Amino acid sequence: MNRKEKVTAEIKFKKGKFARGEKNSITDINGVKAGHFTVNKDVQEASGEKTSIRTGLTAILPYQMDKEMRLFTGMFMLRGKNEITGYEVMDDFCYLNSPLVITNSFNVGRVYNAIISYGFSLSRVEIWPPFVISFNDSYLNDMRKSLMDEKEILNAFHNASSGKVEEGSVGAGLGLRAFGWKGGIGTSSRILYLGHKQFRCGVLVASNYGNQSSLEKPETESNSTRNGDGSLIIIVGVDIPLAPYQIKQIIRSLVSSLHSVNILNNCLDSISCILFSTANPMSMEKEGPSIYEFELTDDSLLAEIILAGTEATREAIFNSLLKATPVEGRLGRKIETIPDNEFKKLLKECGGVYGRKN
Amino acid sequence: MNRKEKVTAEIKFKKGKFARGEKNSITDINGVKAGHFTVNKDVQEASGEKTSIRTGLTAILPYQMDKEMRLFTGMFMLRGKNEITGYEVMDDFCYLNSPLVITNSFNVGRVYNAIISYGFSLSRVEIWPPFVISFNDSYLNDMRKSLMDEKEILNAFHNASSGKVEEGSVGAGLGLRAFGWKGGIGTSSRILYLGHKQFRCGVLVASNYGNQSSLEKPETESNSTRNGDGSLIIIVGVDIPLAPYQIKQIIRSLVSSLHSVNILNNCLDSISCILFSTANPMSMEKEGPSIYEFELTDDSLLAEIILAGTEATREAIFNSLLKATPVEGRLGRKIETIPDNEFKKLLKECGGVYGRKN
Amino acid sequence: MNRKEKVTAEIKFKKGKFARGEKNSITDINGVKAGHFTVNKDVQEASGEKTSIRTGLTAILPYQMDKEMRLFTGMFMLRGKNEITGYEVMDDFCYLNSPLVITNSFNVGRVYNAIISYGFSLSRVEIWPPFVISFNDSYLNDMRKSLMDEKEILNAFHNASSGKVEEGSVGAGLGLRAFGWKGGIGTSSRILYLGHKQFRCGVLVASNYGNQSSLEKPETESNSTRNGDGSLIIIVGVDIPLAPYQIKQIIRSLVSSLHSVNILNNCLDSISCILFSTANPMSMEKEGPSIYEFELTDDSLLAEIILAGTEATREAIFNSLLKATPVEGRLGRKIETIPDNEFKKLLKECGGVYGRKN
Amino acid sequence: MNRKEKVTAEIKFKKGKFARGEKNSITDINGVKAGHFTVNKDVQEASGEKTSIRTGLTAILPYQMDKEMRLFTGMFMLRGKNEITGYEVMDDFCYLNSPLVITNSFNVGRVYNAIISYGFSLSRVEIWPPFVISFNDSYLNDMRKSLMDEKEILNAFHNASSGKVEEGSVGAGLGLRAFGWKGGIGTSSRILYLGHKQFRCGVLVASNYGNQSSLEKPETESNSTRNGDGSLIIIVGVDIPLAPYQIKQIIRSLVSSLHSVNILNNCLDSISCILFSTANPMSMEKEGPSIYEFELTDDSLLAEIILAGTEATREAIFNSLLKATPVEGRLGRKIETIPDNEFKKLLKECGGVYGRKN
């Protein structure tokens, strides 16, 4: 019995409304792959002082990337302080044809270039625009020293797998902290039925927020950068046929349903949520049809999708905490895994595992 | 040969890219009906003074209104100073299930109630939300005295027809003026081919703008209301299968393509453009399917739709001027039809009939 | 000791971060008045059957209404299914110069006209656009029979007062229900300090949501209208100098901080939040200045405002439940006040009174 | 008499409404600097084949960059296919504290990193987010071979000057084409009076659009990348005190007033317009005030600003054509400067120099 099972057994987790997918991972969505690249090393500065690199990237490949196709997608940001490339195309044209990569803000340019190279290497006409979502991990990581090479980044794409995603202090998650404890990558999935047909909703989060919420643990030491405020990044994949306007409604409601996120973070941190649907992929080839045949879910079923997404997102956030391992980073700072009793307090504060009455 | 034919023959109108529909009217879209109600009378005020009512409404019925269904729709406003009810539902849920009614701003509440009553009278569960688009016609019309009865409004719905829409100083158009001349209602349509399939795009406009643009005719007399600034209302119907995000792109581009509107109005007037598609109607009945089958036009064809819509909109605006008849209204004000030579000057200024090289 | 004091004493309410205003009411904002008009009567139908009118309106007058001025304002909607007139002007021009009136959806047109008349009666150039926010109270109220007269509506404006707002089953609140119990009007306020200067944040809510959330109380009987889904309307007034972009950030975060709203409502109900600031009023007179002098709060203080607004909104929602009295309405339906033990359960589920650790 | 003077003399340019600034350049705005970096060379491919680099960057420094401050800003995109970093922060927080850099899309990552380095080199806490606006110049330029070094990019920032900006085939403009002729960088400025106070509006454009509009010059050869569609980038600087909601209104109207852009480009190209105001700069230092003193222009004067901006933008576009010199690029393609008679035709088509009656 792992720690999470132990904790959840002790606190008598109530069952949610929806069953988990096989891997309880965003990779339960057919065709979706994920990969990490972790940079964990100490380096000597020119001044002779030692500093710590504790960072990485986490990539979601939403479909077989050598195909010329695009998926409907959408994004909602609350207090949008994360740099996100590709956003304006997503906003106007509502499609995604790039890997989704989470990394720290000083690697945005590097990853951006690597995605373009990746597209060329696949003999595709192009991958455009590259989709990079960034955070600030400067509390543990020396961001100025932690620039990644293109080769390292491409490896993460090539090694991405459809297996269960590794969670905690890995990839983009290495340098993150949440609620004053070690944060990182978490994932979860749910199975739902719409009109007797089975669908899946998978979520991957990077938890890097809530550190200034607790009055007992004031943030005394200034971060090195002004955008030191935290962030929660949520990537949702579904195989449900959705139009872009429905995607927008779902993610706005999903973000607004995360009590743990919004109250506990004291309204200082930014939240970014992206949803893509693998149903209804569109060809990007010139010889594509003029009029496509599509499926579309009736609006009356959106509430069910929002609820499944909320359950999966909450569990993914908790997983990011429970699976994280302690990390010691720059300036000798050490962040511990959340202890069981603190986790139980957190759960109580934020309305239980599923955030609703069972 | 009518005036328009005469004028256009004289100025050697170049042909546009697209052929006109049979009626050159928004009613060329299958299932679309239109109806006017005109109020043209002089009334005695309590003080004994005479005042003039020069107003009305124009209703577009986008589908057979006794059916429980809704259509995808979208709206774009530039300097949005028109009251438009139903807008927030259209913005979030992207659908339309009500008649679209154009009237003056003091009748918005009256028409709103009448649409609700209309829904009941059709034995539908409901028409919701009512969709009313308003303008200010106080230059010629005494808006405070011109409130319509519910019965009069309902008659306009019942008498709506799929024939060629009457243009000029009729219905909502009676009290309007544009570019200092008599404005009003205008309509036009275009036939276009997407992937060898034939589609139609129809437009109806209410032209009530551009009156402050000409340095020779300064607006010296203050209007009775602050929202006295002009407006151009554009309603576009198509039978092309479009998703809401595509509708938004089309109408933003269409509004931005109207040189005559934007430059000649001196950036003071508001423009509202609504587009609905009769393709892919959705049932509103409870027993509707969970997953709909849809068609969707490829993004690469949107430019063609924008061009056809621009041609039809420009011609509809010109029709609203050419078909208008002189009207004398309150305070003894009289607005004349635009003379031929002035119309030719206008055409020249705003880049020709089709707004582009042929 | 009233019921609320008793309940809160029993459940040992933790103190929030902010002190309440003197009246704990939206009228704690200097210059803000509120008024109710309640319609509570049984009428005979043509068929001889009796039906029940249980409705009304609640009006907020944001400033001394005979002054020609406007305030900065903004709105955020989640699942926007409420008709809201004036929205598109608020969205583009970011101002408010009308009373804010909450009423049922079939009275929108009536109230709209009454606000225009009210403007004329004040010898103002005009009040434009009228601002009406609607809900569906058809569970208890026969909406088709409950149309109000202009005189009744105007009386609510004339009788509005700056005293403590009456709460519960009054005005617009008479026919509302929330979480399966009697809902209605609630209000609350908070005092906050920004840079050593004291400001106020006041909230008024109409709670009409969460009725389909509980698995134990399924909604078996269909409502008379499709827009039968519930809604929560939140009006926030502040005397803090804010730019429109800051107002949008605050209300989006505030709505997203309401765990009780979003989780407990099962993602079916709509939420509309409007915020206006009485700081920096702008003249609407023609002789106003070309360049205004303004104050603006630094962005870093927005989190404090969001927290104060969240506290006040949560307390206003709870007040709407605790102050409500039982109402029997159409079809013999009776809705009870929430019992103490159920209220305590609700509080527990939605994370306590203040929604955060104290 | 230069070519432009000659052409304009011949075609008897009518005078616009507004006088030009001293330098007729975006640098007429006090504090604004601009700099180019041009890459013009032929390189040998691994295969032994020669290819051509015809690209560069153009940077606008909106204020003295070593100061910790930010300016109000806003952006509007029509058919947004350009990658623009920093957009989501600009959209939510409405500020700019970075240089604005225009470059081709494969250099976005490089420039992004260089801006971060530039911030560090200035001993500022940070420049965040970097603001890079991209286009596709692959018709003349081999984008895959044309990656710039950080040092080269930083030089452009250090060498930026407040003198008249060089126009035509320079910096980012080297590889651009417009209307089938050589496009590039253009600039212009206007002086306007609001309430007897003098203000300035300066514009810089990169013209890379309209190439598929002419039926006589069909685009037969496929571009190397799908985002091969053209784009027009417009950067507007003003010293007028504006709130972000006013900025949004101005730029939406400005884009919609550009007949030449929208009609002539056949609705295929994207347009991005950014406006920043140097009035009301805000400190980014921690010890900044809680409540700022601001100035704000009355809404009734926005039309004047739109008109001045439209005049300056139209002239900047024409300057980008008239000042451009012929360029021969990859695959032996050569693009000529627009001949006088073609320029006169273009002017006629798009409604004259000032886009309105004089």
PDB file of N, CA and C in Angstrom, chain B residues 260-286:
ATOM      1  N   SER B 260     -16.671  51.940 -46.562  1.00  0.00           N
ATOM      2  CA  SER B 260     -17.685  52.994 -46.554  1.00  0.00           C
ATOM      3  C   SER B 260     -18.176  53.255 -45.142  1.00  0.00           C
ATOM      4  N   VAL B 261     -18.259  52.216 -44.387  1.00  0.00           N
ATOM      5  CA  VAL B 261     -18.767  52.345 -43.027  1.00  0.00           C
ATOM      6  C   VAL B 261     -17.783  53.050 -42.138  1.00  0.00           C
ATOM      7  N   ASN B 262     -16.552  52.614 -42.213  1.00  0.00           N
ATOM      8  CA  ASN B 262     -15.635  53.003 -41.164  1.00  0.00           C
ATOM      9  C   ASN B 262     -14.961  54.325 -41.415  1.00  0.00           C
ATOM     10  N   ILE B 263     -14.589  54.569 -42.629  1.00  0.00           N
ATOM     11  CA  ILE B 263     -13.937  55.839 -42.887  1.00  0.00           C
ATOM     12  C   ILE B 263     -14.971  56.947 -42.969  1.00  0.00           C
ATOM     13  N   LEU B 264     -16.020  56.712 -43.720  1.00  0.00           N
ATOM     14  CA  LEU B 264     -16.971  57.789 -43.942  1.00  0.00           C
ATOM     15  C   LEU B 264     -17.717  58.172 -42.685  1.00  0.00           C
ATOM     16  N   ASN B 265     -17.772  57.282 -41.716  1.00  0.00           N
ATOM     17  CA  ASN B 265     -18.544  57.658 -40.528  1.00  0.00           C
ATOM     18  C   ASN B 265     -17.716  58.415 -39.513  1.00  0.00           C
ATOM     19  N   ASN B 266     -16.483  58.702 -39.847  1.00  0.00           N
ATOM     20  CA  ASN B 266     -15.647  59.489 -38.951  1.00  0.00           C
ATOM     21  C   ASN B 266     -15.484  58.853 -37.578  1.00  0.00           C
ATOM     22  N   CYS B 267     -15.644  57.571 -37.497  1.00  0.00           N
ATOM     23  CA  CYS B 267     -15.349  56.818 -36.275  1.00  0.00           C
ATOM     24  C   CYS B 267     -16.221  57.217 -35.098  1.00  0.00           C
ATOM     25  N   LEU B 268     -17.405  57.668 -35.365  1.00  0.00           N
ATOM     26  CA  LEU B 268     -18.282  58.067 -34.272  1.00  0.00           C
ATOM     27  C   LEU B 268     -19.439  57.096 -34.091  1.00  0.00           C
ATOM     28  N   ASP B 269     -19.774  56.376 -35.133  1.00  0.00           N
ATOM     29  CA  ASP B 269     -20.992  55.580 -35.113  1.00  0.00           C
ATOM     30  C   ASP B 269     -20.688  54.133 -34.741  1.00  0.00           C
ATOM     31  N   SER B 270     -21.697  53.457 -34.209  1.00  0.00           N
ATOM     32  CA  SER B 270     -21.484  52.064 -33.841  1.00  0.00           C
ATOM     33  C   SER B 270     -21.946  51.144 -34.962  1.00  0.00           C
ATOM     34  N   ILE B 271     -21.312  49.997 -35.046  1.00  0.00           N
ATOM     35  CA  ILE B 271     -21.660  48.992 -36.044  1.00  0.00           C
ATOM     36  C   ILE B 271     -21.926  47.687 -35.307  1.00  0.00           C
ATOM     37  N   SER B 272     -23.041  47.048 -35.600  1.00  0.00           N
ATOM     38  CA  SER B 272     -23.345  45.743 -35.009  1.00  0.00           C
ATOM     39  C   SER B 272     -23.622  44.774 -36.139  1.00  0.00           C
ATOM     40  N   CYS B 273     -22.963  43.636 -36.123  1.00  0.00           N
ATOM     41  CA  CYS B 273     -23.145  42.644 -37.169  1.00  0.00           C
ATOM     42  C   CYS B 273     -23.467  41.295 -36.543  1.00  0.00           C
ATOM     43  N   ILE B 274     -24.587  40.714 -36.940  1.00  0.00           N
ATOM     44  CA  ILE B 274     -25.006  39.394 -36.460  1.00  0.00           C
ATOM     45  C   ILE B 274     -25.036  38.443 -37.649  1.00  0.00           C
ATOM     46  N   LEU B 275     -24.494  37.266 -37.474  1.00  0.00           N
ATOM     47  CA  LEU B 275     -24.580  36.251 -38.519  1.00  0.00           C
ATOM     48  C   LEU B 275     -25.198  34.980 -37.941  1.00  0.00           C
ATOM     49  N   PHE B 276     -26.166  34.422 -38.654  1.00  0.00           N
ATOM     50  CA  PHE B 276     -26.704  33.113 -38.244  1.00  0.00           C
ATOM     51  C   PHE B 276     -26.604  32.155 -39.420  1.00  0.00           C
ATOM     52  N   SER B 277     -26.466  30.863 -39.102  1.00  0.00           N
ATOM     53  CA  SER B 277     -26.388  29.830 -40.139  1.00  0.00           C
ATOM     54  C   SER B 277     -27.572  28.884 -39.994  1.00  0.00           C
ATOM     55  N   THR B 278     -28.278  28.683 -41.093  1.00  0.00           N
ATOM     56  CA  THR B 278     -29.408  27.750 -41.045  1.00  0.00           C
ATOM     57  C   THR B 278     -28.960  26.300 -41.238  1.00  0.00           C
ATOM     58  N   ALA B 279     -27.688  26.102 -41.562  1.00  0.00           N
ATOM     59  CA  ALA B 279     -27.174  24.730 -41.616  1.00  0.00           C
ATOM     60  C   ALA B 279     -27.042  24.237 -40.179  1.00  0.00           C
ATOM     61  N   ASN B 280     -27.085  22.939 -40.008  1.00  0.00           N
ATOM     62  CA  ASN B 280     -26.894  22.365 -38.678  1.00  0.00           C
ATOM     63  C   ASN B 280     -27.848  22.893 -37.616  1.00  0.00           C
ATOM     64  N   PRO B 281     -29.151  22.986 -37.869  1.00  0.00           N
ATOM     65  CA  PRO B 281     -30.055  23.406 -36.796  1.00  0.00           C
ATOM     66  C   PRO B 281     -30.053  22.349 -35.701  1.00  0.00           C
ATOM     67  N   MET B 282     -30.172  22.796 -34.443  1.00  0.00           N
ATOM     68  CA  MET B 282     -30.194  21.861 -33.329  1.00  0.00           C
ATOM     69  C   MET B 282     -31.569  21.830 -32.707  1.00  0.00           C
ATOM     70  N   SER B 283     -32.003  20.655 -32.395  1.00  0.00           N
ATOM     71  CA  SER B 283     -33.275  20.505 -31.706  1.00  0.00           C
ATOM     72  C   SER B 283     -33.170  21.097 -30.310  1.00  0.00           C
ATOM     73  N   MET B 284     -34.234  21.698 -29.802  1.00  0.00           N
ATOM     74  CA  MET B 284     -34.258  22.118 -28.398  1.00  0.00           C
ATOM     75  C   MET B 284     -35.145  21.189 -27.582  1.00  0.00           C
ATOM     76  N   GLU B 285     -35.589  20.125 -28.171  1.00  0.00           N
ATOM     77  CA  GLU B 285     -36.475  19.220 -27.448  1.00  0.00           C
ATOM     78  C   GLU B 285     -35.669  18.321 -26.535  1.00  0.00           C
ATOM     79  N   LYS B 286     -36.325  17.909 -25.461  1.00  0.00           N
ATOM     80  CA  LYS B 286     -35.624  17.122 -24.440  1.00  0.00           C
ATOM     81  C   LYS B 286     -35.128  15.796 -25.004  1.00  0.00           C
TER      82      LYS B 286
END
